[in-house]
Each structure stands twice: as structure tokens, then as C-alpha cells.
Short mmCIF file of C-alpha atoms in Angstrom, two decimals:
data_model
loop_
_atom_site.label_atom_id
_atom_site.label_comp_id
_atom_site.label_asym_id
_atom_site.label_seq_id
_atom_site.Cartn_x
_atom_site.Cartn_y
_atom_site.Cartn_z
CA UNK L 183 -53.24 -0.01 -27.85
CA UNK L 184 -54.42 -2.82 -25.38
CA UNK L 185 -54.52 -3.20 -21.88
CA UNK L 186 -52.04 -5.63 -21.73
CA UNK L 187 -49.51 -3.66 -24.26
CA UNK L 188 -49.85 -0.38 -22.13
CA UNK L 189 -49.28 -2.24 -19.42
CA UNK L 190 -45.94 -3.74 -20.47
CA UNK L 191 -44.91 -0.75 -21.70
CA UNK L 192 -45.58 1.07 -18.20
CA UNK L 193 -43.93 -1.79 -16.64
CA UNK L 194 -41.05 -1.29 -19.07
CA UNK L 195 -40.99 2.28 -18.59
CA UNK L 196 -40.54 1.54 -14.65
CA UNK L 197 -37.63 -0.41 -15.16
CA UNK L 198 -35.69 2.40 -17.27
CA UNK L 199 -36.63 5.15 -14.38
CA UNK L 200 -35.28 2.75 -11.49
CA UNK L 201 -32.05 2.03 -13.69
CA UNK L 202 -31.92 5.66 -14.32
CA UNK L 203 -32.02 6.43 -10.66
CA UNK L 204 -29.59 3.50 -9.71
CA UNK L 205 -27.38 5.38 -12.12
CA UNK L 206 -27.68 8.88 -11.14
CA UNK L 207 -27.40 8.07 -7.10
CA UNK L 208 -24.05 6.02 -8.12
CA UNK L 209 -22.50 9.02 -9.93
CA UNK L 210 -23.87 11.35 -7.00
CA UNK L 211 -22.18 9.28 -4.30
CA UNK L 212 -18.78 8.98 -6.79
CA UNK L 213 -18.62 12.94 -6.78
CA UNK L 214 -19.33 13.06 -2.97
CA UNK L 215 -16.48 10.33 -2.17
CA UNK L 216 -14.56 12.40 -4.58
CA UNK L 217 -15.05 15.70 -2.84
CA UNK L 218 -14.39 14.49 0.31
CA UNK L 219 -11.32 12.16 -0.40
CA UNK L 220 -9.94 15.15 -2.16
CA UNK L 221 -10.49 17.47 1.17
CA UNK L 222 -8.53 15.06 3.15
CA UNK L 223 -5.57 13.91 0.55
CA UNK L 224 -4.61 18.09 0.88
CA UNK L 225 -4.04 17.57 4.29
CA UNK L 226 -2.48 13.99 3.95
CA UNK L 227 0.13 15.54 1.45
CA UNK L 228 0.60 18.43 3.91
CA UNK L 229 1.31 16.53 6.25
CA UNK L 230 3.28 14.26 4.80
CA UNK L 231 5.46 16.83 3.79
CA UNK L 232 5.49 18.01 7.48
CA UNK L 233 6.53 14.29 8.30
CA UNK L 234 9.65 14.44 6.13
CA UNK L 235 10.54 17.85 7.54
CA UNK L 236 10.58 16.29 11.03
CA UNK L 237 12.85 12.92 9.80
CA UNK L 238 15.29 15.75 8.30
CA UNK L 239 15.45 17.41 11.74
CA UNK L 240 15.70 14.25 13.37
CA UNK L 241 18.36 12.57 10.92
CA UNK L 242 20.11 16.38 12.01
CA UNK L 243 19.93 15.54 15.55
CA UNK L 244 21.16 12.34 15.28
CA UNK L 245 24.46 12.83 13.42
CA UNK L 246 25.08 16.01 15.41
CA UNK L 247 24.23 13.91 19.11
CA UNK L 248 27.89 14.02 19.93
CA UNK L 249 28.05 18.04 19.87
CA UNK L 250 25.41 17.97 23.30
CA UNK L 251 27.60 17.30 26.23
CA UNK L 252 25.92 17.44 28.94
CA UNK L 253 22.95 15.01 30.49
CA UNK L 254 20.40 18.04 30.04
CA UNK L 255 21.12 18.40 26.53
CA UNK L 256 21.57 14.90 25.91
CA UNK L 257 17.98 14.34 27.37
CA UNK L 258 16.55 17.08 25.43
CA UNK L 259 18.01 16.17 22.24
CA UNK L 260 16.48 12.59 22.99
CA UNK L 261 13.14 13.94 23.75
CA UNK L 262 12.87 16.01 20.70
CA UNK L 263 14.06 12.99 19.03
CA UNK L 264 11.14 10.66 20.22
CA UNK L 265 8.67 13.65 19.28
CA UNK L 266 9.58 13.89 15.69
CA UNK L 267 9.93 10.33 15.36
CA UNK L 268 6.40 9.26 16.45
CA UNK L 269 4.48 12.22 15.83
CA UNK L 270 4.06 12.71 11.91
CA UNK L 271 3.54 8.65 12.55
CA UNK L 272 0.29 9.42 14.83
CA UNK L 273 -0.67 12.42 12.46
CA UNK L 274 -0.82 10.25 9.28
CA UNK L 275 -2.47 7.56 10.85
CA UNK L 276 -5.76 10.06 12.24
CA UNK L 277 -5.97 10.99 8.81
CA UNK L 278 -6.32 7.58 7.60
CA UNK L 279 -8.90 7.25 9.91
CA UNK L 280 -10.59 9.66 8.20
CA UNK L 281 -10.10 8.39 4.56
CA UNK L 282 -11.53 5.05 5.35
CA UNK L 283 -15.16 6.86 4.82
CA UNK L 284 -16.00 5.13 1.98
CA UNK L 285 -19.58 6.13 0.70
CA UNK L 286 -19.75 4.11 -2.21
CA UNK L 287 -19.13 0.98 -0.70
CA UNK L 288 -20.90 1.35 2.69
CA UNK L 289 -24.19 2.29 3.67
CA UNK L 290 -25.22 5.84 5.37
CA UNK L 291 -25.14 4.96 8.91
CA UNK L 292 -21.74 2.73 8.25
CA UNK L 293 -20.47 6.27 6.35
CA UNK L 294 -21.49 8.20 9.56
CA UNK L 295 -20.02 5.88 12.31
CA UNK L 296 -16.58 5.50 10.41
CA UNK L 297 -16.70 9.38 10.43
CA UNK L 298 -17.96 9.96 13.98
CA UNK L 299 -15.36 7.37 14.57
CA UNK L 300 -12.45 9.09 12.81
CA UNK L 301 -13.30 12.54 13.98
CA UNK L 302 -12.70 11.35 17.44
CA UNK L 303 -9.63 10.09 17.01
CA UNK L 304 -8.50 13.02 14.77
CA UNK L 305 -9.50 15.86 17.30
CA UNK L 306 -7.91 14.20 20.24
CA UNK L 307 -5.08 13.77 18.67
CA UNK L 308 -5.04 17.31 17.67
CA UNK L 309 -5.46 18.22 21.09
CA UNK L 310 -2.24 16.15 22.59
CA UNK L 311 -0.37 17.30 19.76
CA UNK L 312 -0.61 21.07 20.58
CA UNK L 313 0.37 19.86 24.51
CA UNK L 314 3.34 18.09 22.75
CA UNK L 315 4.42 20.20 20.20
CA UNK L 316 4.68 23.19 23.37
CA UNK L 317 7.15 20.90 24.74
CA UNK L 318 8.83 20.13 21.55
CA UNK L 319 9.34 24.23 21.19
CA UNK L 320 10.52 24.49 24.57
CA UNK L 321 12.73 21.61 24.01
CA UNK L 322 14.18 22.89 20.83
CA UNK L 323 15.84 26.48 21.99
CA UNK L 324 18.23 24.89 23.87
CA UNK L 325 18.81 21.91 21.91
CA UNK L 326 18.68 24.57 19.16
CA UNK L 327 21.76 27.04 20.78
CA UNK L 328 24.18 24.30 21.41
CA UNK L 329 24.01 22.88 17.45
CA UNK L 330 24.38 26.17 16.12
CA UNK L 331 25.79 28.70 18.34
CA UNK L 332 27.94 26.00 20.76
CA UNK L 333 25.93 27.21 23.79
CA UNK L 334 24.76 25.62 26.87
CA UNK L 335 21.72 27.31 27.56
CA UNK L 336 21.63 25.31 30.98
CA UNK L 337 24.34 26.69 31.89
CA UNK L 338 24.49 30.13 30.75
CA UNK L 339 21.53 32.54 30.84
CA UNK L 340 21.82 34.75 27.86
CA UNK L 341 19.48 38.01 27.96
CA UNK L 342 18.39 37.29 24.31
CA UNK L 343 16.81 34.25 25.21
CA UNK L 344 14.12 36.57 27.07
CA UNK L 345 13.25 38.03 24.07
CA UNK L 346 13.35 35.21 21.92
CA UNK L 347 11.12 32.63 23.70
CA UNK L 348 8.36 35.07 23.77
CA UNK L 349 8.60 35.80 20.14
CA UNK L 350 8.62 32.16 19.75
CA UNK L 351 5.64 31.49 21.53
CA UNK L 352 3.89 34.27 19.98
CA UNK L 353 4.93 33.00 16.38
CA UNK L 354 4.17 28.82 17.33
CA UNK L 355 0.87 29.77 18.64
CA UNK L 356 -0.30 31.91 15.48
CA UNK L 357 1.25 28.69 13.50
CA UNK L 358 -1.29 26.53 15.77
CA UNK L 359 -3.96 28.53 15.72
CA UNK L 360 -3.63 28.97 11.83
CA UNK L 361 -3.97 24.61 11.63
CA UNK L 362 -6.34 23.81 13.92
CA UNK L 363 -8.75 26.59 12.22
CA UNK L 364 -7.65 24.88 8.53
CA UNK L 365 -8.44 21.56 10.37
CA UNK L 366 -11.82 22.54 11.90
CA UNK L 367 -13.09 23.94 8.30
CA UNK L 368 -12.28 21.00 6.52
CA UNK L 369 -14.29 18.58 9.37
CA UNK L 370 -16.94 21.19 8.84
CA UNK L 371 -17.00 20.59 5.53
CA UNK L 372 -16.79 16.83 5.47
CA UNK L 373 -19.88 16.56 8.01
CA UNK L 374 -21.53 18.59 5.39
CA UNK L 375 -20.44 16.60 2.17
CA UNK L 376 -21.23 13.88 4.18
CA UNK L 377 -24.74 14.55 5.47
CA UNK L 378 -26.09 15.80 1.90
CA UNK L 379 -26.07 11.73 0.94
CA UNK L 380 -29.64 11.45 3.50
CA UNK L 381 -30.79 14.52 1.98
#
């Protein structure tokens, strides 16, 4: 074989490897966009299903409005109205944040600063939302006695209520605890997913 025939067949060679490389870093960065668009559609669906919960609740309020007589229950019934009307809005809209990380069609430092970006947003969101949905508990036992047992909690205090908003308390911040811990595992795990691209 000649110089110049080993040479193109080197050359040729070359060309194979780098379209076998293009190849294999394109299906690597499919299954990473795939692992973590998968990580964050559970929680979209979760949460979408939350979403609907809180529309049922709020579609409850509103055809019941009439049954809260007073200005404090009429307040409170607004309130936890405007929380479970805006809320599962904000929460879907974080978590769009974090699908926009798009690996395949943007570069590694693009990838990082949409997530970076997202994560912000997404945590202190998080954050207000516990403050909120404390409120949104607190709001909700009276709101809660008058649509089911006809009593006005602002009026009347009823020794079970002692016992109950404890229990309550106990129970919401388990429930909280429970999310944010789901929550921080899968941002662990995204950052990770994420990072293994530079590796």
C-alpha cells in the first residue's frame, strides 16, 4: 500500500470516528434531556393534579359564598379564594422554568444558567408558598366550620378547635416537610444529570 493510499484511508478512518462521536454525544445528551425532563414532568403532573384539587375547592367556595355571613368569614372565604386561585398558577409556572433546560439544543453553560436560573425561582417560590399555605390552613378551619357544620368560629369558641388546630399543624407540617424533601432530591438529582454532560 502507498503513502498516499494509507493516508486517505487514515484520513477516511478519521472522518468515521468523528461521525461516530458526533453520534454517540447526540444520543448521550437525548438520554440526559430524557432523564431529566422525565424527573420534572412527575412533579408537573403532581402538581397539576394538586392545581385541579384547589379549582374544585375554590369552585366549592364560590357557590357556597352566600352560606358565610359575616365580614370575617366573608374575608376569609375571599382570601382562601385568591390563594387557590393564583397559587397552583405560580407553582406550574416555576416548574416550567425548570423544563426550559434544554441540553440538546443549547450549549453547557446556556444548560447551566437556565438551571441556576430556574432553581432560583423554584426555591423561592417554595419558600413563600409554605408562608402562604400556613395562612391558607389557618384560613380554612373557620371557613371550613361554617360550610359544613354552620358555625361561626368568630363568634363561638368551641373547645375542639384546641385540639384540632394542633393536630392540623402537626399533620400540614409533616405534609410540607414530606414535599420540600421530594423537591430537594429531585434538584439534587437534576444538578447531577446535569453536570455529568462536562464530565
Amino acid at each position: 500500500m502507498e503513502l498516499e493510499e494509507m493516508q486517505a484511508a487514515w484520513s477516511q478512518m478519521s472522518q468515521e470516528l468523528e461521525k461516530q462521536k458526533q453520534l454517540t454525544d447526540e444520543i448521550i445528551l437525548k438520554m440526559t434531556q430524557q432523564k431529566y425532563t422525565s424527573q420534572w414532568n412527575k412533579i408537573f403532573t403532581a402538581e397539576k393534579i394538586g392545581g385541579v384539587v384547589c379549582y374544585v375547592a375554590l369552585v366549592v367556595l364560590l357557590a357556597n359564598f352566600k352560606t358565610f355571613d359575616t365580614i370575617s368569614l366573608q374575608v376569609s372565604a375571599i382570601l382562601c379564594m385568591l390563594i387557590l386561585a393564583v397559587l397552583p398558577i405560580l407553582s406550574l409556572k416555576t416548574i416550567r422554568g425548570m423544563q426550559q433546560v434544554n441540553v440538546t439544543k443549547m450549549n453547557y453553560k446556556e444548560t447551566m444558567e437556565t438551571y441556576a436560573k430556574g432553581k432560583k425561582n423554584f426555591v423561592n417560590f417554595q419558600k413563600l408558598n409554605v408562608g402562604i399555605s400556613f395562612l391558607f390552613m389557618t384560613l380554612t378551619v373557620p371557613v371550613s366550620a361554617k360550610l359544613f357544620n354552620d358555625e361561626n368560629l368568630f363568634e363561638t369558641l368551641d373547645p375542639k378547635l384546641g385540639i384540632a388546630v394542633p393536630f392540623m399543624l402537626v399533620f400540614f407540617g409533616l405534609l410540607i416537610w414530606f414535599v420540600t424533601r421530594c423537591y430537594k432530591k429531585v434538584l439534587r438529582s437534576s444538578e447531577t444529570i446535569l453536570k455529568e454532560i462536562e464530565e
